[in-house]
XYZ file of C-alpha atoms in Angstrom:
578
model
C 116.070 90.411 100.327
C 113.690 92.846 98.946
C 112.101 94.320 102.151
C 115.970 94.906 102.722
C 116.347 96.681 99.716
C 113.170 98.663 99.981
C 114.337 99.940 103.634
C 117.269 101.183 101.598
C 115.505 102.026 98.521
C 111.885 103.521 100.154
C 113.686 106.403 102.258
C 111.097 106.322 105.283
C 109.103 109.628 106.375
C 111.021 112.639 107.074
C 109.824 116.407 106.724
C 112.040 117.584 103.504
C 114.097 120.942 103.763
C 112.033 121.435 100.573
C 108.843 121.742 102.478
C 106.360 124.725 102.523
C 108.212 126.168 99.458
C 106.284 126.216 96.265
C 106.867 122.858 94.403
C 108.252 123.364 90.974
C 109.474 120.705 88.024
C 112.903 119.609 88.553
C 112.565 116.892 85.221
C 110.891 115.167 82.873
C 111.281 112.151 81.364
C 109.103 111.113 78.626
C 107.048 115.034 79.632
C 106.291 113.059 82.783
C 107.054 115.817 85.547
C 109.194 115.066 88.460
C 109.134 117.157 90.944
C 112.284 119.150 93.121
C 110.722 118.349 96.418
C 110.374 114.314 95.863
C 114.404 114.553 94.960
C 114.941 116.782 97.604
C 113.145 114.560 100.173
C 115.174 111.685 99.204
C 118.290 113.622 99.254
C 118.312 114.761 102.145
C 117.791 111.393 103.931
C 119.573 109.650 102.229
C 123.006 111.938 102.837
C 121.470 112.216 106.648
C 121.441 108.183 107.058
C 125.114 108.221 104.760
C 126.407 111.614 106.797
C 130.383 109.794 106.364
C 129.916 109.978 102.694
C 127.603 112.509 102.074
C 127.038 112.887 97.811
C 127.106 115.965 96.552
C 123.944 117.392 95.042
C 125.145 116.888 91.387
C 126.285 113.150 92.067
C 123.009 112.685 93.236
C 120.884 113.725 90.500
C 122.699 111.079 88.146
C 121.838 108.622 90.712
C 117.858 110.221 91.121
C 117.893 110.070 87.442
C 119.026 106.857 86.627
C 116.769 105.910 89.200
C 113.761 107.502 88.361
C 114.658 106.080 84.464
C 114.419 102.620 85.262
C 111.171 103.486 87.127
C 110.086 104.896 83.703
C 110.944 101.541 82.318
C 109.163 99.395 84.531
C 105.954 101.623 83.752
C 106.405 101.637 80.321
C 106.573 97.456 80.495
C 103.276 97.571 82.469
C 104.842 95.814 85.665
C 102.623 98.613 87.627
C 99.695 97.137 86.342
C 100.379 92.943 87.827
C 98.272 92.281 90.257
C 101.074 91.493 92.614
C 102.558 94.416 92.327
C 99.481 96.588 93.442
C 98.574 93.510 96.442
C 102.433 94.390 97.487
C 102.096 98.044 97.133
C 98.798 98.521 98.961
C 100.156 95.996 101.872
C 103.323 98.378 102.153
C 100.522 101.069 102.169
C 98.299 99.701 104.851
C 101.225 99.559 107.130
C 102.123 102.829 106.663
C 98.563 104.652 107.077
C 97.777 102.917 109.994
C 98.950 105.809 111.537
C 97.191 108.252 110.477
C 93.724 106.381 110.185
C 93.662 107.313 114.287
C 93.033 110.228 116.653
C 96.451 110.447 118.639
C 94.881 112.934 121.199
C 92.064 110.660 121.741
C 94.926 108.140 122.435
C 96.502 110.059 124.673
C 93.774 110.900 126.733
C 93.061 107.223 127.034
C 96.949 106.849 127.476
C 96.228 109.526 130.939
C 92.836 108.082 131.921
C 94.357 104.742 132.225
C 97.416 106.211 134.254
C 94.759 108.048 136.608
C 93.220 105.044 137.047
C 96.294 102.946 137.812
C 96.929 105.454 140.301
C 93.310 105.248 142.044
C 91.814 101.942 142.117
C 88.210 100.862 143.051
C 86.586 98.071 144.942
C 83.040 97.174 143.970
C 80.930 94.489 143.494
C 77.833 93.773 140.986
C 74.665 91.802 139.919
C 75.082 89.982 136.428
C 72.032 88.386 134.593
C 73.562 85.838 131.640
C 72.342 87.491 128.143
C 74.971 85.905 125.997
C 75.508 87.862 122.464
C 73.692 85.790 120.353
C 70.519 86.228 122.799
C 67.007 86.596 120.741
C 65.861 90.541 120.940
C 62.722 89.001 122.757
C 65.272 87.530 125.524
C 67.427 90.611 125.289
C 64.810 92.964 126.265
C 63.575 90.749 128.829
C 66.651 90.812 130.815
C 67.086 94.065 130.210
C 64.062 95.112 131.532
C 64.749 92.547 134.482
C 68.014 94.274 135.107
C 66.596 98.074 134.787
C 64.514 97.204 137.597
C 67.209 95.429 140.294
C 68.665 98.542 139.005
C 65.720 100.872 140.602
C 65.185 98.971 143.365
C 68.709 99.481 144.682
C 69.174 102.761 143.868
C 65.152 104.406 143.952
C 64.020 101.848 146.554
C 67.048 101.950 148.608
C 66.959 97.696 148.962
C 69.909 96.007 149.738
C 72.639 95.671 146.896
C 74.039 92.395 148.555
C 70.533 91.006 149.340
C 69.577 91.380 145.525
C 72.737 90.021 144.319
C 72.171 87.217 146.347
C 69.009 86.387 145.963
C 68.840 87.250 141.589
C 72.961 87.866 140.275
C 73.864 84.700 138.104
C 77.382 85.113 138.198
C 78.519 81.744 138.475
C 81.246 82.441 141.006
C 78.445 83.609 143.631
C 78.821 80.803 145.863
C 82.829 81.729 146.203
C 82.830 85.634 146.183
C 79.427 86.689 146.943
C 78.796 89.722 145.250
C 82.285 90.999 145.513
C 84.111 92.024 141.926
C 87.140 92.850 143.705
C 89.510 95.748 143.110
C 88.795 96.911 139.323
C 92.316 97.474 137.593
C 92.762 98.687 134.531
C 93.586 96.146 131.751
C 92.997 93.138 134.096
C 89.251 93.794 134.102
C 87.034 93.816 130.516
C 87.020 97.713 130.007
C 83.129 97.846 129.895
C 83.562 96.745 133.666
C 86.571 99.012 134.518
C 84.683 101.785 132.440
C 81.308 101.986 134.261
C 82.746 101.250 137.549
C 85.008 104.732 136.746
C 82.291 106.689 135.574
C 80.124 106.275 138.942
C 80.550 107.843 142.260
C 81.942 105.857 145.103
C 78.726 104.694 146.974
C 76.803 104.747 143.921
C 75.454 101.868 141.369
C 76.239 102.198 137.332
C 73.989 102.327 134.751
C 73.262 98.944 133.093
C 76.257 98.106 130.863
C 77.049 94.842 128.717
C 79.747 92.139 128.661
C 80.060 89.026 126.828
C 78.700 87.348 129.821
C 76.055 89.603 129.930
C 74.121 92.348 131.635
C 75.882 93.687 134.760
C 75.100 96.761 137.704
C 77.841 97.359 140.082
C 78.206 98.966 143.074
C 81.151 101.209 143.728
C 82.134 100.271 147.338
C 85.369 102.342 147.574
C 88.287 104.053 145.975
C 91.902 104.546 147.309
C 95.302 105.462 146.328
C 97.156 102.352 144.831
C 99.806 101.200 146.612
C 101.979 98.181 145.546
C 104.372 96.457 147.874
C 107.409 94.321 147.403
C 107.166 91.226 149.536
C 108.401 87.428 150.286
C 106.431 84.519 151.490
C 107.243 80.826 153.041
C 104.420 78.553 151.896
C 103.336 75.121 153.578
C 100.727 73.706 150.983
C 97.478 72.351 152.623
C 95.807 69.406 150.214
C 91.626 70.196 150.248
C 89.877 67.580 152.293
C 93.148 66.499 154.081
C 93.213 67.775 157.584
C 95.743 65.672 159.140
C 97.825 66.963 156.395
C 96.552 70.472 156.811
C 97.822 69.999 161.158
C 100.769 68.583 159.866
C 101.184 72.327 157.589
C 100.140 74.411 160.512
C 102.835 72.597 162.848
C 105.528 73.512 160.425
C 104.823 76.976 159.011
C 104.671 77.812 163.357
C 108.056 76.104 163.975
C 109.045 77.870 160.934
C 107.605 81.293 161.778
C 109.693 80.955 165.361
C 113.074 80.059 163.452
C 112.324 83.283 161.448
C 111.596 85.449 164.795
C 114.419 83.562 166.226
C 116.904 85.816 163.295
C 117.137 82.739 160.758
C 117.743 84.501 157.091
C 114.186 84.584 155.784
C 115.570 83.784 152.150
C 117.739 81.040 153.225
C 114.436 79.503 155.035
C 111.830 79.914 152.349
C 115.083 78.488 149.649
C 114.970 75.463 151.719
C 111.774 74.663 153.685
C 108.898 76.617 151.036
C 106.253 74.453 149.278
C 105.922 77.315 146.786
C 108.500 76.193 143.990
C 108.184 78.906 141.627
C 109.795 81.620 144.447
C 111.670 79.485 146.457
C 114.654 79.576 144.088
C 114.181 83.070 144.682
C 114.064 83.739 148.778
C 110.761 83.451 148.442
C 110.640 86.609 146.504
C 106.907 87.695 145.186
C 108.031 90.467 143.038
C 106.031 94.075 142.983
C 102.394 93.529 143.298
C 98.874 95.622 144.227
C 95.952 94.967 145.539
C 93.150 92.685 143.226
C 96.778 90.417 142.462
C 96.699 87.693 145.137
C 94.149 86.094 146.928
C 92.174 88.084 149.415
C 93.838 86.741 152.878
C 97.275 86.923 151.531
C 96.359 90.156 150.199
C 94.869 91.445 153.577
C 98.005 90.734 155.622
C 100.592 91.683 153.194
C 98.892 95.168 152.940
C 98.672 95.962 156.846
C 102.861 94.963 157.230
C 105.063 97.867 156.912
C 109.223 97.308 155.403
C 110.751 95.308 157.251
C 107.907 93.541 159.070
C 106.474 89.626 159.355
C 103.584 88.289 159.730
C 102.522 85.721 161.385
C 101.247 82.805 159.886
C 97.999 83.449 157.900
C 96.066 81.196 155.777
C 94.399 80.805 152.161
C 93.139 78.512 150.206
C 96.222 76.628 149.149
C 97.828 76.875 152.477
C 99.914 78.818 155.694
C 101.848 81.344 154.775
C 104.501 83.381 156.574
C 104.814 86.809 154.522
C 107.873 89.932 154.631
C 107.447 92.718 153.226
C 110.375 94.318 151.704
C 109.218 98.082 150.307
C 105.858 99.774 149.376
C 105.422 102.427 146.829
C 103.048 104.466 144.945
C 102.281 104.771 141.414
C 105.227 105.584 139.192
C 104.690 108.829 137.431
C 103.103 108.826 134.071
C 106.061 110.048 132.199
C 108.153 106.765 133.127
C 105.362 104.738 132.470
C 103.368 105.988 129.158
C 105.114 103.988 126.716
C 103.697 100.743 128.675
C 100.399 101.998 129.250
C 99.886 103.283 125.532
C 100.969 99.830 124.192
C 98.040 98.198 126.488
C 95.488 100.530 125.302
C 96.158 99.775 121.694
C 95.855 96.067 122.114
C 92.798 96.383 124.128
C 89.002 97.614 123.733
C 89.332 101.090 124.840
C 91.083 101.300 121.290
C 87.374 101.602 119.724
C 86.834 105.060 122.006
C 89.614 106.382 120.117
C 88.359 105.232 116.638
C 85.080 106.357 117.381
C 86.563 109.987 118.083
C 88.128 109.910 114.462
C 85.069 109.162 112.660
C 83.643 111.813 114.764
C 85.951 114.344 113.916
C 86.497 112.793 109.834
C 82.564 113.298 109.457
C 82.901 117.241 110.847
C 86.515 117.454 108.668
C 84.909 116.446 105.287
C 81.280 117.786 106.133
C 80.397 113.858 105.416
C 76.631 113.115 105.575
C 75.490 111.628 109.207
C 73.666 108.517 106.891
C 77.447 107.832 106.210
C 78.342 104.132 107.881
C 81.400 104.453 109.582
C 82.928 101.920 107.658
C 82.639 104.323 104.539
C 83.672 107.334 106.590
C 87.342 105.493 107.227
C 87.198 104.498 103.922
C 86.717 108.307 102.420
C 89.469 109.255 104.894
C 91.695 106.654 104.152
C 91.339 108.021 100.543
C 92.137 111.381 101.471
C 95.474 110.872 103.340
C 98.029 111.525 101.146
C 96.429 115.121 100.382
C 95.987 115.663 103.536
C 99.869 114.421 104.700
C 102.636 115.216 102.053
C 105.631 113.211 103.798
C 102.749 110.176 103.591
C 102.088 111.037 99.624
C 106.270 110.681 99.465
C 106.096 107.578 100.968
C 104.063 105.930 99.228
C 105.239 106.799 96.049
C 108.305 105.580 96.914
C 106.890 102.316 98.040
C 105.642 102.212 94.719
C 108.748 103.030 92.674
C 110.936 100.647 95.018
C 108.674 97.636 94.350
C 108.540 98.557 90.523
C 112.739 98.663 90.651
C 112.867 95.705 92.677
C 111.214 93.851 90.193
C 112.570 95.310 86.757
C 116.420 95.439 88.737
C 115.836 91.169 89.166
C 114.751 90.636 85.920
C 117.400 92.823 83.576
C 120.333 92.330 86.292
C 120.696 90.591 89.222
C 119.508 87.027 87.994
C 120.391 87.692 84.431
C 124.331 88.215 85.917
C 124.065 85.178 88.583
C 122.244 82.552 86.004
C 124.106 83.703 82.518
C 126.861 81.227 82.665
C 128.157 81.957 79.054
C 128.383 85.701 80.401
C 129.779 85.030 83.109
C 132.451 83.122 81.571
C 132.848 85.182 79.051
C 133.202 88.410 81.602
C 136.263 86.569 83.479
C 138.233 85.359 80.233
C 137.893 89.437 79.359
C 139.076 90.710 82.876
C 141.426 87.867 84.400
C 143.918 90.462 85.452
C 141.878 92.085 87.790
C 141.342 88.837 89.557
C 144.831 88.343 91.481
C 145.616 86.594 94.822
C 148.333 87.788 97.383
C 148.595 84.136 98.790
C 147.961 80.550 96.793
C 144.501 78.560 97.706
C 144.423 74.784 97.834
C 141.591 73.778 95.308
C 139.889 70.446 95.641
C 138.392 68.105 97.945
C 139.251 67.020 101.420
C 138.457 63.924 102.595
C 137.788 62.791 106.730
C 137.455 58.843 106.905
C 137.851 56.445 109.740
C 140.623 54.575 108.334
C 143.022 54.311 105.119
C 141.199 51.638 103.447
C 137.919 53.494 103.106
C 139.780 56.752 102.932
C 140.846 55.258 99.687
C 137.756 53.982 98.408
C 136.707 57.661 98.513
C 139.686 59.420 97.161
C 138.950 56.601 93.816
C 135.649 57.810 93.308
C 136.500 61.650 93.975
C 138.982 60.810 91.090
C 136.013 58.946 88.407
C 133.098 60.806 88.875
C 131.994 64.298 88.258
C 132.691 66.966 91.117
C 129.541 68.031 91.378
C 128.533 64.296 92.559
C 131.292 63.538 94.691
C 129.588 64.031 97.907
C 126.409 61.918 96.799
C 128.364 59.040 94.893
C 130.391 59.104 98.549
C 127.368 59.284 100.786
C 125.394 56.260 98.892
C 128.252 54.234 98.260
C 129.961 54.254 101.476
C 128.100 55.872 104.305
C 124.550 54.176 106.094
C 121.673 55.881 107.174
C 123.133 54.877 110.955
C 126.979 55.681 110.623
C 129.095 58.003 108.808
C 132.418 56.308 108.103
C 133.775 58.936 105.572
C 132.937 62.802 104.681
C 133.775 65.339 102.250
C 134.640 68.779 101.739
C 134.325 70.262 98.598
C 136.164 74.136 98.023
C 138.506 76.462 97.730
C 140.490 77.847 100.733
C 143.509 80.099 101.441
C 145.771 79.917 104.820
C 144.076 79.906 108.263
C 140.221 78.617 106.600
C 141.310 75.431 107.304
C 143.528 73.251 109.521
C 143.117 69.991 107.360
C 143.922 72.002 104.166
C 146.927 73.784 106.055
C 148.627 70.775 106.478
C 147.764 68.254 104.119
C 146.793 70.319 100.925
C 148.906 73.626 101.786
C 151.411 71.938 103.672
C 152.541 74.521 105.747
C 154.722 73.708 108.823
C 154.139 73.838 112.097
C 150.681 73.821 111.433
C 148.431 72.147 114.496
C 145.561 69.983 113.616
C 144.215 67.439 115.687
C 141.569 65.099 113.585
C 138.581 63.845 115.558
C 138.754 60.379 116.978
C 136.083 58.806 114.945
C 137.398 60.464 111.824
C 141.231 60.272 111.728
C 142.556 59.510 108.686
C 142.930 62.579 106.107
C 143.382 62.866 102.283
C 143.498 65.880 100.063
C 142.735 65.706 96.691
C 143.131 68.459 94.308
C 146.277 71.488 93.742
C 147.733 74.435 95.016
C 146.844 77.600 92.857
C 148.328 80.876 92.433
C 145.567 82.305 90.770
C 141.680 81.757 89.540
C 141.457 79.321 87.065
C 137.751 79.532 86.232
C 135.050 82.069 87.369
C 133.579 80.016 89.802
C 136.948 80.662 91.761
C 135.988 84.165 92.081
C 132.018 83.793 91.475
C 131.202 86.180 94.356
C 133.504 88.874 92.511
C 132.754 87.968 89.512
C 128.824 88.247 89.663
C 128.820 91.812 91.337
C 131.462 92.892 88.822
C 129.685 91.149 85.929
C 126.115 93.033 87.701
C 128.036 96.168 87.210
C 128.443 96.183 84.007
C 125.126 95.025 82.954
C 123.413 97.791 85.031
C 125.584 100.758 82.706
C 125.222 99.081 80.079
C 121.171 99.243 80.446
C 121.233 102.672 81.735
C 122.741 103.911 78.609
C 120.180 101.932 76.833
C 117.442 103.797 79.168
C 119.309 107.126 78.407
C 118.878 106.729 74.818
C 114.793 105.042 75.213
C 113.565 107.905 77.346
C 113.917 111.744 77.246
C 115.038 113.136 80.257
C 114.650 117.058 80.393
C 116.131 119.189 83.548
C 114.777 122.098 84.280
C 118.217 123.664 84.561
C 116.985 127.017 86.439
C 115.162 124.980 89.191
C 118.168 122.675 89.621
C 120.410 125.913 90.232
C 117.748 127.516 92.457
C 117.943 124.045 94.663
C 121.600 124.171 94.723
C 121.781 127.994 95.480
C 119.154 127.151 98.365
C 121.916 124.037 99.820
């Protein structure tokens, strides 16, 4: 409920047609200033947002005013100063800085590079040496030194990149890949991978760089233009260390491969003869994919097939495989794609490039002292936003004077009207007449039971106990844990709310009801009524109306506690200016 009512309440960030003019004091209340451009900021979005009942300017100010007055309240009773209102407010804050505690071009550049890269991808392969995190300095230097100088020797020394990572490289997949990294895409590699790899020539080796495995050099083997095709497969699994299995594969997937040269649908035959599950449902279908996405052999063939074409059967690790290929494209353009792309680089660790640029540029902005940690330089912008971003400075303040009429509204309205019963009673017996049906209700119980007798044991205790324990009385005395013999409706309901009370408390004619077979036999207890009785007949009603009235009544009492000045030349001047 109340983040509901502060999206309502807490207007959001708009640029106000009041901006760039020179703020002057619309109010006071209590000599507090308020000033024209906070009302005209809320103003105008909230008649944008309300543009089929736009308020004039005049019925606005008596709702600014009476809002800004029960803000004045809540101050005055100290509610700013809980400490759950300020952990609220600065939460609300937080979210809405977040923002602004970034550099958006740095994004964006990242946002391009990454596109750029899409578009281009690279094949290389590298030399690791474990140095995990934690490592001593002693051990860190040692490797690093070890690495600097498989480093020189493949680049100064001109030795064999494959023959070092061979005979030193600890990556623990040697024995399956070699050497080989693949084809680096960005955001499926870690970024200090994709990173160096980018920032070398093709042919040449990186600089030493760092993962959390450890200390890496790559080799940048190649670069080409990334292509992705659309493509189909029929799969005949091969089980590791079962050949007469794997003959048995090989036989199929060829008398397979000649039904699908002899014009067989391809979908049709992967739906019913493919061992891959997951796309047989589908034809077979593989979906969109580039290279560095499937294993190398599959990758290979699917590659070198143009639209249209079939391979023959090829195999990988898992099995034979007879692939089509459907389409091949490029790279979509950056424009369809840069909403995508700028959601993976915030979630990922290129994100810290971009903070790094706006501590760079917050240490130049604010002439901040190099000694500075970065951690105080966010903190000392952070501090500095709202002077530096006026429709931020609005919204915060009306975070803050949301919360503070959340809280006060609760207190002196909402559950004083829902939980004073006396008033409440009191407020119906005062205004019965405006309280009037245009149809009778049927007010009582109704009762669904599997058969007269215990039908009737219900409708006597409906009869001796209080209303309110009806249902429980029913339930314990009656009903099991296992089995429900009998239930009950408690309420109040007009024509068409419900079939049982249409024809057995109502009584209309003609009205169709067909009780469920385990609970056939239905009783009504309780009377036809013209009219509310009692409040709770109209509680809904009742509250709001009974809310209304509290809320003038206190705003008169707020008129008369606080001294609310308008600066009546200013308030023509905005006017004039509409």
């Amino acid at each position: 409920m109340k983040k509901t009512f502060l999206t309502v309440l807490v207007l959001g960030m708009m640029s106000s047609v009041y901006a760039g003019q020179p703020d002057q004091v619309l109010m006071t209340i209590d000599r507090k200033p308020v000033m024209a451009s906070e009302f005209m900021y809320i103003y105008e979005k909230n008649n944008q947002e309300a543009a089929s009942d736009p308020k004039s300017m005049d019925e606005y100010l008596d709702l600014f005013t009476r809002f800004k007055l029960k803000v004045a309240e809540a101050e005055a009773e100290c509610l700013d100063t809980a400490q759950s209102f300020k952990d609220e407010l600065k939460g609300y804050r937080a979210q809405a800085v977040e923002k602004y505690l970034r550099d958006e071009q740095a994004i964006d550049s990242l946002v391009r590079l990454s596109h750029y890269r899409m578009a281009h991808i690279r094949r290389a392969s590298h030399i690791t040496l474990r140095c995990g995190e934690d490592a001593s300095d002693s051990l860190r230097q040692a490797v690093e030194a070890r690495m600097a100088d498989l480093r020189r020797r493949a680049v100064s020394d001109k030795e064999d990149f494959y023959t070092l990572a061979e005979k030193y490289s600890e990556d623990p997949n040697k024995d399956k890949n070699g050497a080989s990294l693949g084809w680096i895409i960005p955001f499926r590699y870690i970024y200090s991978f994709e990173d160096a790899v980018y920032n070398t020539p093709v042919g040449g080796v990186t600089e030493v760089f760092r993962s959390p495995y450890g200390l890496h050099i790559a080799l940048v083997e190649e670069e080409i233009e990334t292509e992705e095709v659309h493509a189909a497969h029929i799969m005949k699994m091969t089980p590791k260390g079962d050949e007469e299995k794997a003959k048995d594969a090989k036989r199929m997937i060829d008398s397979l491969y000649q039904v699908v040269l002899g014009g067989a649908d391809f979908d049709e035959t992967a739906l019913r003869n493919s061992d891959d599950k997951g796309s047989s449902v589908r034809g077979g279908d593989l979906g969109w994919f580039t290279r560095g996405m499937m294993i190398r052999p599959f990758e290979q063939a699917a590659f070198a097939l143009q639209p249209g074409e079939t391979s023959e059967p090829i195999r990988s690790d898992y099995g034979w495989h007879i692939i089509r290929v459907y389409d091949r494209r490029k790279t979509e353009p950056l424009d369809s794609m840069y909403t995508s792309i700028r959601r993976n680089v915030e979630r990922d660790d290129r994100m810290a490039e971009a903070q790094k640029s706006f501590i760079r540029k917050a240490r130049q902005e604010y002439a901040l002292p190099q000694e500075m940690s970065d951690e105080d330089v966010m903190a000392y912008a952070d501090g500095h936003l709202e002077e530096k971003f006026p429709e931020l400075k609005n919204l915060v303040r009306e975070y803050h004077d949301g919360i503070l009429l959340f809280d006060i509204s609760v207190d002196r309205v909402w559950d004083k009207a829902s939980k004073d019963t006396a008033g409440l009673i009191r407020y119906f017996e005062e205004h019965r007449d405006a309280y009037k049906w245009d149809e009778p209700r049927f007010k009582g119980f109704v009762i669904y039971a599997t058969d007269k007798k215990t039908a009737k044991r219900a409708e006597t205790i409906a009869k001796t106990v209080p209303a309110d324990s009806v249902a429980r009385t029913i339930r314990e005395r009656i009903n099991n844990d296992s089995l429900t013999i009998v239930r009950v409706e408690r309420g109040l309901w007009k024509k068409g709310q419900n079939p049982a009370v249409d024809k057995y408390g109502l009584k209309i004619k003609n009205t169709t009801y067909e009780p469920t077979q385990d609970l056939s036999y239905i009783i009504t207890i309780g009377k036809k009524i013209s009219k509310p009785e009692e409040y709770t007949d109209e509680r809904a009603k009742v509250v709001t109306d009974y809310q209304d009235q509290l809320e003038q009544e206190w705003v008169e009492e707020l008129r008369k506690k606080h001294a609310v000045v308008l600066n009546e030349e200013v308030w023509q001047q905005l006017k004039a200016g509409r």
